Amino acid sequence: MKLVKIGVVVLLFLSLTGCWSRIELDELAFVFGLYLDIGKEPGTVEVTISTPLPNRQISGQQSGSGGEDGKMYSTVSKTGATITEALSAIQRDLPRRLSLSHIKVVVIGEEYAKKGISDVLEWLKREPGFPLGTYVLASPGRAKEITKLSPIYEQLPSQVLFKFASDNAMFKTTIKDCLYAEAFNTGFVLTYLSFGTKPESLESGKPEFWAGIRGAMLFQKDKMTGILKLNEGVALAWANSHVKRPLYVIHWDEGRGAASAIIANTHSSKVVSMTDKGPVFEIRLRGRASIVSIKDPDNRGIKEISQTIEDKLEQEISKQVTEAIQKTQKAQTDIFHLGLLTEWNYPKEWNKLQEHWEDYYANDAVIKVNTSVRINDFGAEK
């Protein structure tokens, strides 16, 4: 019994020794944004990181303010043959150790995307500290330029981009989605940003840089295959269960009548059925609409035109989604993972299609769109 007591005391003392591998928080630089571009030298990559500056984040200051230059964050860029080499070069110039554990977004420049992002995906597979839930977005031009945006409503540019991705404005693509697509030989979509200056809006006497959403960028495995416009991206985002509360405008009576509707409670699903000619896919869209504006030339009551509005709304949604799907087929990019859906439901048929699936998806796949929207709010009824 005495030996047991001594053993317990020894174990208690051992638990007080602390963690030998700990690193104090003030010794770390947390990377919130990672921006990837093609380097100036052939075969190189330029990596830019965005980190907050804790010494400037004083309670009570305005968003985006801090320090004499008004910045509460810092950006550093380095070029290397690989992402690891570039990050190592950045680390050599920093007094703190880089930490990727709190990263919010990865932004890929357009030229880098055209080249292919296989090296990015390969690096992510071997970077254990990188969160798989990190959002990925695509940038026009060079990704590092996005770090110049003015975070008026947030403290950091990466927080602005994080909001774009997480608030269901377009696609919520993560690192996990990209790795999944590469592993299963399928497609994925990134939210495609817009970026530029607003001369009419000045901060400290200089034009502000603003970022927004301009569309979507298509990828098949690791290769960029095309870019979609804003309305096409929204259509696909709804069909892929990403976007919330999209806005649609419809017309009738040769354009004299018009209405605007916000679709709430959006839901989508996809099914496959087998026919003698092969698989037939159906994208089903469901939602509840709120009418926010109506212009009827004949000044009819809601009961008289409600069915017309519903029919026109369903037709417009189906048209936009169908046209967007056709763009993905032209790009040979199966963003709905219809190949995997076929494999799961009809494995024998999939064995026949697997080897030439991209070509089959582009030229022979039959994809139908079924839309059902019910209007539950007409606003102030007449």
Short mmCIF file of C-alpha atoms in Angstrom, two decimals:
data_model
loop_
_atom_site.label_atom_id
_atom_site.label_comp_id
_atom_site.label_asym_id
_atom_site.label_seq_id
_atom_site.Cartn_x
_atom_site.Cartn_y
_atom_site.Cartn_z
CA MET A 1 0.00 0.00 0.00
CA LYS A 2 2.88 2.32 0.82
CA LEU A 3 4.42 1.72 -2.63
CA VAL A 4 1.11 2.59 -4.31
CA LYS A 5 0.97 5.92 -2.43
CA ILE A 6 4.54 6.72 -3.40
CA GLY A 7 3.75 5.90 -7.05
CA VAL A 8 0.72 8.23 -7.03
CA VAL A 9 2.82 11.06 -5.56
CA VAL A 10 5.50 10.57 -8.22
CA LEU A 11 2.90 10.68 -11.00
CA LEU A 12 1.47 13.92 -9.57
CA PHE A 13 4.92 15.51 -9.56
CA LEU A 14 5.51 14.41 -13.15
CA SER A 15 2.30 16.11 -14.24
CA LEU A 16 3.67 19.42 -12.95
CA THR A 17 6.66 19.46 -15.27
CA GLY A 18 4.71 21.26 -18.02
CA CYS A 19 4.84 20.78 -21.77
CA TRP A 20 8.39 20.54 -23.07
CA SER A 21 7.38 21.39 -26.64
CA ARG A 22 5.12 24.38 -25.89
CA ILE A 23 5.42 27.66 -27.79
CA GLU A 24 4.12 30.89 -26.27
CA LEU A 25 1.45 32.72 -28.26
CA ASP A 26 3.60 35.85 -28.48
CA GLU A 27 6.20 33.76 -30.31
CA LEU A 28 3.81 32.84 -33.14
CA ALA A 29 2.62 34.66 -36.27
CA PHE A 30 -0.80 33.33 -37.22
CA VAL A 31 -1.39 33.21 -40.97
CA PHE A 32 -5.00 34.14 -41.78
CA GLY A 33 -4.68 34.39 -45.57
CA LEU A 34 -2.50 32.57 -48.12
CA TYR A 35 -2.23 33.94 -51.68
CA LEU A 36 -0.64 31.97 -54.53
CA ASP A 37 0.69 33.34 -57.84
CA ILE A 38 3.09 32.34 -60.59
CA GLY A 39 6.59 33.63 -59.86
CA LYS A 40 8.48 35.92 -62.23
CA GLU A 41 11.00 33.17 -62.97
CA PRO A 42 9.70 30.13 -64.91
CA GLY A 43 8.77 27.21 -62.69
CA THR A 44 8.49 29.26 -59.49
CA VAL A 45 5.60 30.19 -57.21
CA GLU A 46 5.10 33.45 -55.33
CA VAL A 47 3.53 32.97 -51.91
CA THR A 48 2.02 35.87 -49.98
CA ILE A 49 0.83 35.59 -46.39
CA SER A 50 -1.43 37.91 -44.41
CA THR A 51 -1.04 37.98 -40.63
CA PRO A 52 -2.68 40.14 -37.94
CA LEU A 53 -0.55 42.49 -35.85
CA PRO A 54 -1.58 41.85 -32.22
CA ASN A 55 0.44 44.82 -30.96
CA ARG A 56 -1.81 47.16 -32.99
CA GLN A 57 -5.14 45.50 -32.23
CA ILE A 58 -6.13 47.78 -29.39
CA SER A 59 -9.64 47.48 -28.02
CA GLY A 60 -11.92 50.29 -29.05
CA GLN A 61 -10.33 51.13 -32.39
CA GLN A 62 -12.31 51.15 -35.59
CA SER A 63 -12.33 48.19 -37.95
CA GLY A 64 -9.36 48.33 -40.27
CA SER A 65 -7.54 50.96 -38.20
CA GLY A 66 -4.40 50.68 -36.11
CA GLY A 67 -0.96 52.17 -36.12
CA GLU A 68 0.13 55.24 -38.03
CA ASP A 69 -0.49 53.63 -41.42
CA GLY A 70 -3.95 52.45 -40.38
CA LYS A 71 -3.13 48.76 -40.81
CA MET A 72 -3.78 46.02 -38.29
CA TYR A 73 -2.19 43.37 -40.46
CA SER A 74 0.98 42.70 -42.42
CA THR A 75 1.67 40.96 -45.72
CA VAL A 76 4.90 39.29 -46.79
CA SER A 77 5.71 37.77 -50.22
CA LYS A 78 8.50 35.43 -51.24
CA THR A 79 9.21 33.33 -54.34
CA GLY A 80 10.51 29.78 -54.45
CA ALA A 81 10.59 26.66 -56.56
CA THR A 82 7.90 25.21 -54.29
CA ILE A 83 5.38 26.53 -51.78
CA THR A 84 7.46 25.07 -48.95
CA GLU A 85 10.59 26.90 -50.14
CA ALA A 86 8.71 30.20 -50.40
CA LEU A 87 7.26 29.80 -46.89
CA SER A 88 10.71 28.94 -45.56
CA ALA A 89 12.06 32.16 -47.13
CA ILE A 90 9.26 34.12 -45.44
CA GLN A 91 10.04 32.44 -42.11
CA ARG A 92 13.70 33.49 -42.30
CA ASP A 93 12.68 37.15 -42.33
CA LEU A 94 10.19 36.97 -39.45
CA PRO A 95 10.92 37.18 -35.71
CA ARG A 96 7.99 34.85 -34.99
CA ARG A 97 7.27 31.30 -36.03
CA LEU A 98 4.59 30.93 -38.74
CA SER A 99 1.46 29.02 -37.78
CA LEU A 100 -1.07 27.84 -40.37
CA SER A 101 -3.48 26.43 -37.80
CA HIS A 102 -5.81 29.48 -37.90
CA ILE A 103 -5.81 30.14 -41.64
CA LYS A 104 -9.13 31.39 -43.02
CA VAL A 105 -8.76 31.54 -46.82
CA VAL A 106 -6.53 30.51 -49.69
CA VAL A 107 -6.72 32.70 -52.82
CA ILE A 108 -5.40 31.39 -56.14
CA GLY A 109 -4.38 33.82 -58.89
CA GLU A 110 -5.90 33.33 -62.33
CA GLU A 111 -2.63 32.61 -64.13
CA TYR A 112 -1.65 30.14 -61.44
CA ALA A 113 -5.04 28.43 -61.82
CA LYS A 114 -4.59 28.15 -65.59
CA LYS A 115 -1.27 26.40 -65.03
CA GLY A 116 -2.91 23.89 -62.71
CA ILE A 117 -2.88 23.57 -58.94
CA SER A 118 -1.54 20.02 -58.62
CA ASP A 119 1.48 21.24 -56.63
CA VAL A 120 -0.86 23.02 -54.18
CA LEU A 121 -2.92 19.88 -53.63
CA GLU A 122 0.23 17.78 -53.26
CA TRP A 123 1.60 20.20 -50.66
CA LEU A 124 -1.68 20.20 -48.71
CA LYS A 125 -1.63 16.42 -48.45
CA ARG A 126 1.69 16.68 -46.63
CA GLU A 127 0.95 19.70 -44.45
CA PRO A 128 -0.62 18.24 -41.28
CA GLY A 129 -1.25 21.61 -39.65
CA PHE A 130 -3.39 22.98 -42.50
CA PRO A 131 -7.16 22.96 -41.67
CA LEU A 132 -9.15 21.06 -44.30
CA GLY A 133 -12.09 23.43 -43.76
CA THR A 134 -10.16 26.43 -45.12
CA TYR A 135 -12.06 28.20 -47.90
CA VAL A 136 -10.53 28.48 -51.37
CA LEU A 137 -11.29 31.36 -53.77
CA ALA A 138 -10.00 32.46 -57.17
CA SER A 139 -8.73 35.91 -58.06
CA PRO A 140 -8.60 37.87 -61.33
CA GLY A 141 -5.02 38.78 -62.09
CA ARG A 142 -2.58 38.21 -59.23
CA ALA A 143 -3.88 36.92 -55.92
CA LYS A 144 -1.50 39.09 -53.87
CA GLU A 145 -3.27 42.22 -55.16
CA ILE A 146 -6.34 41.20 -53.16
CA THR A 147 -4.41 41.96 -49.94
CA LYS A 148 -4.65 45.67 -50.86
CA LEU A 149 -8.42 45.75 -50.35
CA SER A 150 -9.75 48.14 -47.72
CA PRO A 151 -11.40 46.07 -44.92
CA ILE A 152 -13.94 48.77 -44.07
CA TYR A 153 -16.37 46.47 -42.25
CA GLU A 154 -13.74 44.05 -40.92
CA GLN A 155 -10.25 44.31 -39.46
CA LEU A 156 -8.37 42.18 -42.02
CA PRO A 157 -8.68 41.52 -45.78
CA SER A 158 -8.78 37.77 -45.05
CA GLN A 159 -11.86 38.32 -42.87
CA VAL A 160 -13.64 40.02 -45.78
CA LEU A 161 -12.85 37.08 -48.05
CA PHE A 162 -13.88 34.63 -45.33
CA LYS A 163 -17.27 36.35 -45.14
CA PHE A 164 -17.68 36.08 -48.92
CA ALA A 165 -17.11 32.33 -48.69
CA SER A 166 -19.00 31.51 -45.49
CA ASP A 167 -22.11 33.67 -45.93
CA ASN A 168 -23.54 31.59 -48.80
CA ALA A 169 -23.00 34.38 -51.33
CA MET A 170 -21.61 31.87 -53.85
CA PHE A 171 -19.61 28.66 -53.47
CA LYS A 172 -18.30 27.47 -50.10
CA THR A 173 -15.48 25.37 -51.55
CA THR A 174 -12.90 24.15 -49.02
CA ILE A 175 -9.52 22.44 -49.17
CA LYS A 176 -11.31 19.18 -48.44
CA ASP A 177 -13.56 19.63 -51.50
CA CYS A 178 -10.55 20.21 -53.75
CA LEU A 179 -8.71 17.14 -52.47
CA TYR A 180 -11.89 15.08 -52.77
CA ALA A 181 -12.36 16.14 -56.39
CA GLU A 182 -8.77 15.29 -57.28
CA ALA A 183 -8.97 11.87 -55.60
CA PHE A 184 -12.21 10.89 -57.36
CA ASN A 185 -11.42 12.44 -60.75
CA THR A 186 -14.30 14.88 -60.64
CA GLY A 187 -14.84 18.66 -60.74
CA PHE A 188 -15.21 21.54 -58.32
CA VAL A 189 -15.97 25.27 -58.45
CA LEU A 190 -14.33 28.25 -56.77
CA THR A 191 -15.92 31.62 -56.11
CA TYR A 192 -14.32 34.03 -58.61
CA LEU A 193 -13.61 37.44 -57.12
CA SER A 194 -13.67 40.91 -58.63
CA PHE A 195 -11.16 43.55 -57.57
CA GLY A 196 -10.44 47.20 -58.31
CA THR A 197 -10.41 50.75 -57.01
CA LYS A 198 -13.29 53.07 -56.21
CA PRO A 199 -12.06 56.58 -57.05
CA GLU A 200 -15.18 58.11 -55.55
CA SER A 201 -14.39 56.52 -52.18
CA LEU A 202 -11.23 57.82 -50.51
CA GLU A 203 -9.39 56.69 -47.41
CA SER A 204 -6.56 58.93 -46.16
CA GLY A 205 -6.80 60.80 -49.46
CA LYS A 206 -6.17 57.69 -51.57
CA PRO A 207 -8.59 55.54 -53.65
CA GLU A 208 -9.87 52.47 -51.83
CA PHE A 209 -9.43 48.97 -53.18
CA TRP A 210 -12.61 46.92 -53.12
CA ALA A 211 -13.22 43.22 -53.70
CA GLY A 212 -16.47 41.51 -54.63
CA ILE A 213 -17.84 38.46 -56.39
CA ARG A 214 -17.98 38.35 -60.19
CA GLY A 215 -18.68 34.68 -60.95
CA ALA A 216 -17.24 31.20 -60.58
CA MET A 217 -14.12 29.37 -61.79
CA LEU A 218 -14.44 25.75 -62.94
CA PHE A 219 -11.87 23.05 -62.23
CA GLN A 220 -11.65 19.44 -63.34
CA LYS A 221 -9.39 17.70 -60.82
CA ASP A 222 -6.52 20.21 -60.63
CA LYS A 223 -7.00 22.02 -63.96
CA MET A 224 -8.92 25.24 -64.51
CA THR A 225 -11.43 24.65 -67.30
CA GLY A 226 -13.48 27.85 -67.52
CA ILE A 227 -15.09 30.88 -65.89
CA LEU A 228 -18.80 31.52 -65.38
CA LYS A 229 -20.59 34.86 -65.12
CA LEU A 230 -22.29 35.95 -61.90
CA ASN A 231 -25.83 34.75 -62.75
CA GLU A 232 -24.46 31.42 -64.03
CA GLY A 233 -22.44 30.98 -60.85
CA VAL A 234 -25.46 31.72 -58.65
CA ALA A 235 -27.55 29.21 -60.60
CA LEU A 236 -24.97 26.47 -60.13
CA ALA A 237 -24.43 27.40 -56.49
CA TRP A 238 -28.14 26.87 -55.77
CA ALA A 239 -28.15 23.58 -57.71
CA ASN A 240 -25.10 22.53 -55.67
CA SER A 241 -26.65 23.49 -52.31
CA HIS A 242 -24.36 26.47 -51.63
CA VAL A 243 -26.08 29.81 -52.18
CA LYS A 244 -28.89 31.15 -49.99
CA ARG A 245 -31.61 33.69 -50.85
CA PRO A 246 -30.79 34.30 -54.53
CA LEU A 247 -32.63 37.13 -56.30
CA TYR A 248 -34.44 36.64 -59.63
CA VAL A 249 -36.16 39.14 -61.92
CA ILE A 250 -38.90 37.97 -64.30
CA HIS A 251 -40.95 39.64 -67.05
CA TRP A 252 -44.26 38.99 -68.78
CA ASP A 253 -46.56 40.66 -71.32
CA GLU A 254 -43.63 41.25 -73.69
CA GLY A 255 -41.55 42.86 -70.97
CA ARG A 256 -44.20 45.33 -69.78
CA GLY A 257 -44.78 43.41 -66.55
CA ALA A 258 -41.94 42.65 -64.12
CA ALA A 259 -41.37 41.26 -60.65
CA SER A 260 -38.38 40.66 -58.38
CA ALA A 261 -38.31 37.66 -56.07
CA ILE A 262 -35.96 36.47 -53.32
CA ILE A 263 -35.88 32.69 -53.00
CA ALA A 264 -35.78 31.52 -49.39
CA ASN A 265 -35.58 27.97 -48.01
CA THR A 266 -33.65 26.81 -51.06
CA HIS A 267 -33.11 23.09 -51.43
CA SER A 268 -31.54 20.99 -54.16
CA SER A 269 -31.01 17.31 -54.87
CA LYS A 270 -29.88 15.12 -57.73
CA VAL A 271 -31.06 11.68 -58.87
CA VAL A 272 -30.14 9.29 -61.66
CA SER A 273 -32.27 6.75 -63.51
CA MET A 274 -31.16 4.22 -66.10
CA THR A 275 -32.69 4.00 -69.56
CA ASP A 276 -31.90 2.01 -72.70
CA LYS A 277 -29.80 4.95 -73.91
CA GLY A 278 -27.86 5.32 -70.67
CA PRO A 279 -28.21 7.27 -67.42
CA VAL A 280 -30.53 10.26 -67.18
CA PHE A 281 -29.80 12.81 -64.46
CA GLU A 282 -32.25 15.17 -62.83
CA ILE A 283 -31.37 18.25 -60.77
CA ARG A 284 -34.28 19.13 -58.50
CA LEU A 285 -34.63 22.66 -57.10
CA ARG A 286 -37.15 23.62 -54.44
CA GLY A 287 -37.75 26.94 -52.74
CA ARG A 288 -40.12 29.50 -51.27
CA ALA A 289 -40.23 32.95 -52.82
CA SER A 290 -40.91 36.42 -51.45
CA ILE A 291 -41.93 39.03 -54.00
CA VAL A 292 -40.15 42.31 -53.27
CA SER A 293 -41.45 44.33 -56.24
CA ILE A 294 -44.22 44.01 -58.85
CA LYS A 295 -44.97 46.09 -61.92
CA ASP A 296 -48.10 45.02 -63.78
CA PRO A 297 -49.23 47.19 -66.74
CA ASP A 298 -52.87 46.17 -66.29
CA ASN A 299 -52.83 46.82 -62.52
CA ARG A 300 -54.29 43.38 -61.78
CA GLY A 301 -54.68 41.95 -58.28
CA ILE A 302 -52.36 39.37 -56.78
CA LYS A 303 -54.83 36.53 -57.26
CA GLU A 304 -54.98 37.19 -60.98
CA ILE A 305 -51.24 37.22 -61.65
CA SER A 306 -49.86 34.93 -58.89
CA GLN A 307 -49.85 31.84 -61.10
CA THR A 308 -48.23 33.78 -63.93
CA ILE A 309 -45.46 34.95 -61.62
CA GLU A 310 -44.85 31.43 -60.27
CA ASP A 311 -44.72 29.93 -63.75
CA LYS A 312 -42.37 32.62 -65.08
CA LEU A 313 -40.17 32.30 -62.00
CA GLU A 314 -39.80 28.53 -62.39
CA GLN A 315 -39.09 28.92 -66.12
CA GLU A 316 -36.41 31.57 -65.52
CA ILE A 317 -34.66 29.54 -62.82
CA SER A 318 -34.72 26.36 -64.92
CA LYS A 319 -33.37 28.28 -67.91
CA GLN A 320 -30.45 29.81 -66.00
CA VAL A 321 -29.49 26.53 -64.33
CA THR A 322 -29.73 24.61 -67.61
CA GLU A 323 -27.52 27.13 -69.41
CA ALA A 324 -24.97 27.02 -66.58
CA ILE A 325 -24.92 23.20 -66.65
CA GLN A 326 -24.32 23.31 -70.39
CA LYS A 327 -21.27 25.53 -69.71
CA THR A 328 -19.89 22.88 -67.34
CA GLN A 329 -20.47 20.20 -69.98
CA LYS A 330 -18.62 22.26 -72.57
CA ALA A 331 -15.76 22.55 -70.07
CA GLN A 332 -15.92 18.79 -69.34
CA THR A 333 -16.26 19.59 -65.64
CA ASP A 334 -18.54 17.34 -63.60
CA ILE A 335 -19.10 19.65 -60.63
CA PHE A 336 -22.23 17.73 -59.51
CA HIS A 337 -20.24 14.48 -59.18
CA LEU A 338 -22.74 12.72 -61.41
CA GLY A 339 -20.14 10.09 -62.22
CA LEU A 340 -19.96 9.10 -58.56
CA LEU A 341 -23.77 9.11 -58.41
CA THR A 342 -23.83 6.68 -61.33
CA GLU A 343 -21.18 4.48 -59.75
CA TRP A 344 -23.14 4.29 -56.51
CA ASN A 345 -26.49 3.43 -58.12
CA TYR A 346 -25.45 1.55 -61.27
CA PRO A 347 -21.92 0.12 -60.79
CA LYS A 348 -22.10 -2.14 -63.87
CA GLU A 349 -23.02 0.76 -66.14
CA TRP A 350 -20.32 2.88 -64.53
CA ASN A 351 -17.68 0.29 -65.44
CA LYS A 352 -18.54 0.95 -69.09
CA LEU A 353 -18.43 4.75 -68.76
CA GLN A 354 -15.57 5.27 -66.33
CA GLU A 355 -12.70 5.34 -68.81
CA HIS A 356 -14.25 8.03 -71.01
CA TRP A 357 -16.49 9.78 -68.46
CA GLU A 358 -15.29 13.33 -69.16
CA ASP A 359 -16.06 12.95 -72.85
CA TYR A 360 -19.41 11.29 -72.08
CA TYR A 361 -20.35 14.07 -69.64
CA ALA A 362 -19.52 16.72 -72.25
CA ASN A 363 -21.30 15.18 -75.22
CA ASP A 364 -23.82 12.54 -74.16
CA ALA A 365 -24.96 13.11 -70.58
CA VAL A 366 -28.67 13.97 -70.33
CA ILE A 367 -29.25 16.39 -67.45
CA LYS A 368 -32.74 17.68 -66.76
CA VAL A 369 -33.70 20.49 -64.38
CA ASN A 370 -36.90 20.26 -62.34
CA THR A 371 -37.84 23.48 -60.52
CA SER A 372 -40.65 23.98 -58.02
CA VAL A 373 -41.02 27.41 -56.41
CA ARG A 374 -43.99 28.49 -54.35
CA ILE A 375 -44.62 32.12 -53.45
CA ASN A 376 -45.58 32.56 -49.82
CA ASP A 377 -45.13 36.31 -49.54
CA PHE A 378 -46.45 38.88 -52.01
CA GLY A 379 -45.72 41.85 -49.77
CA ALA A 380 -48.51 44.42 -49.56
CA GLU A 381 -51.27 42.70 -51.55
CA LYS A 382 -53.55 44.73 -53.76
#
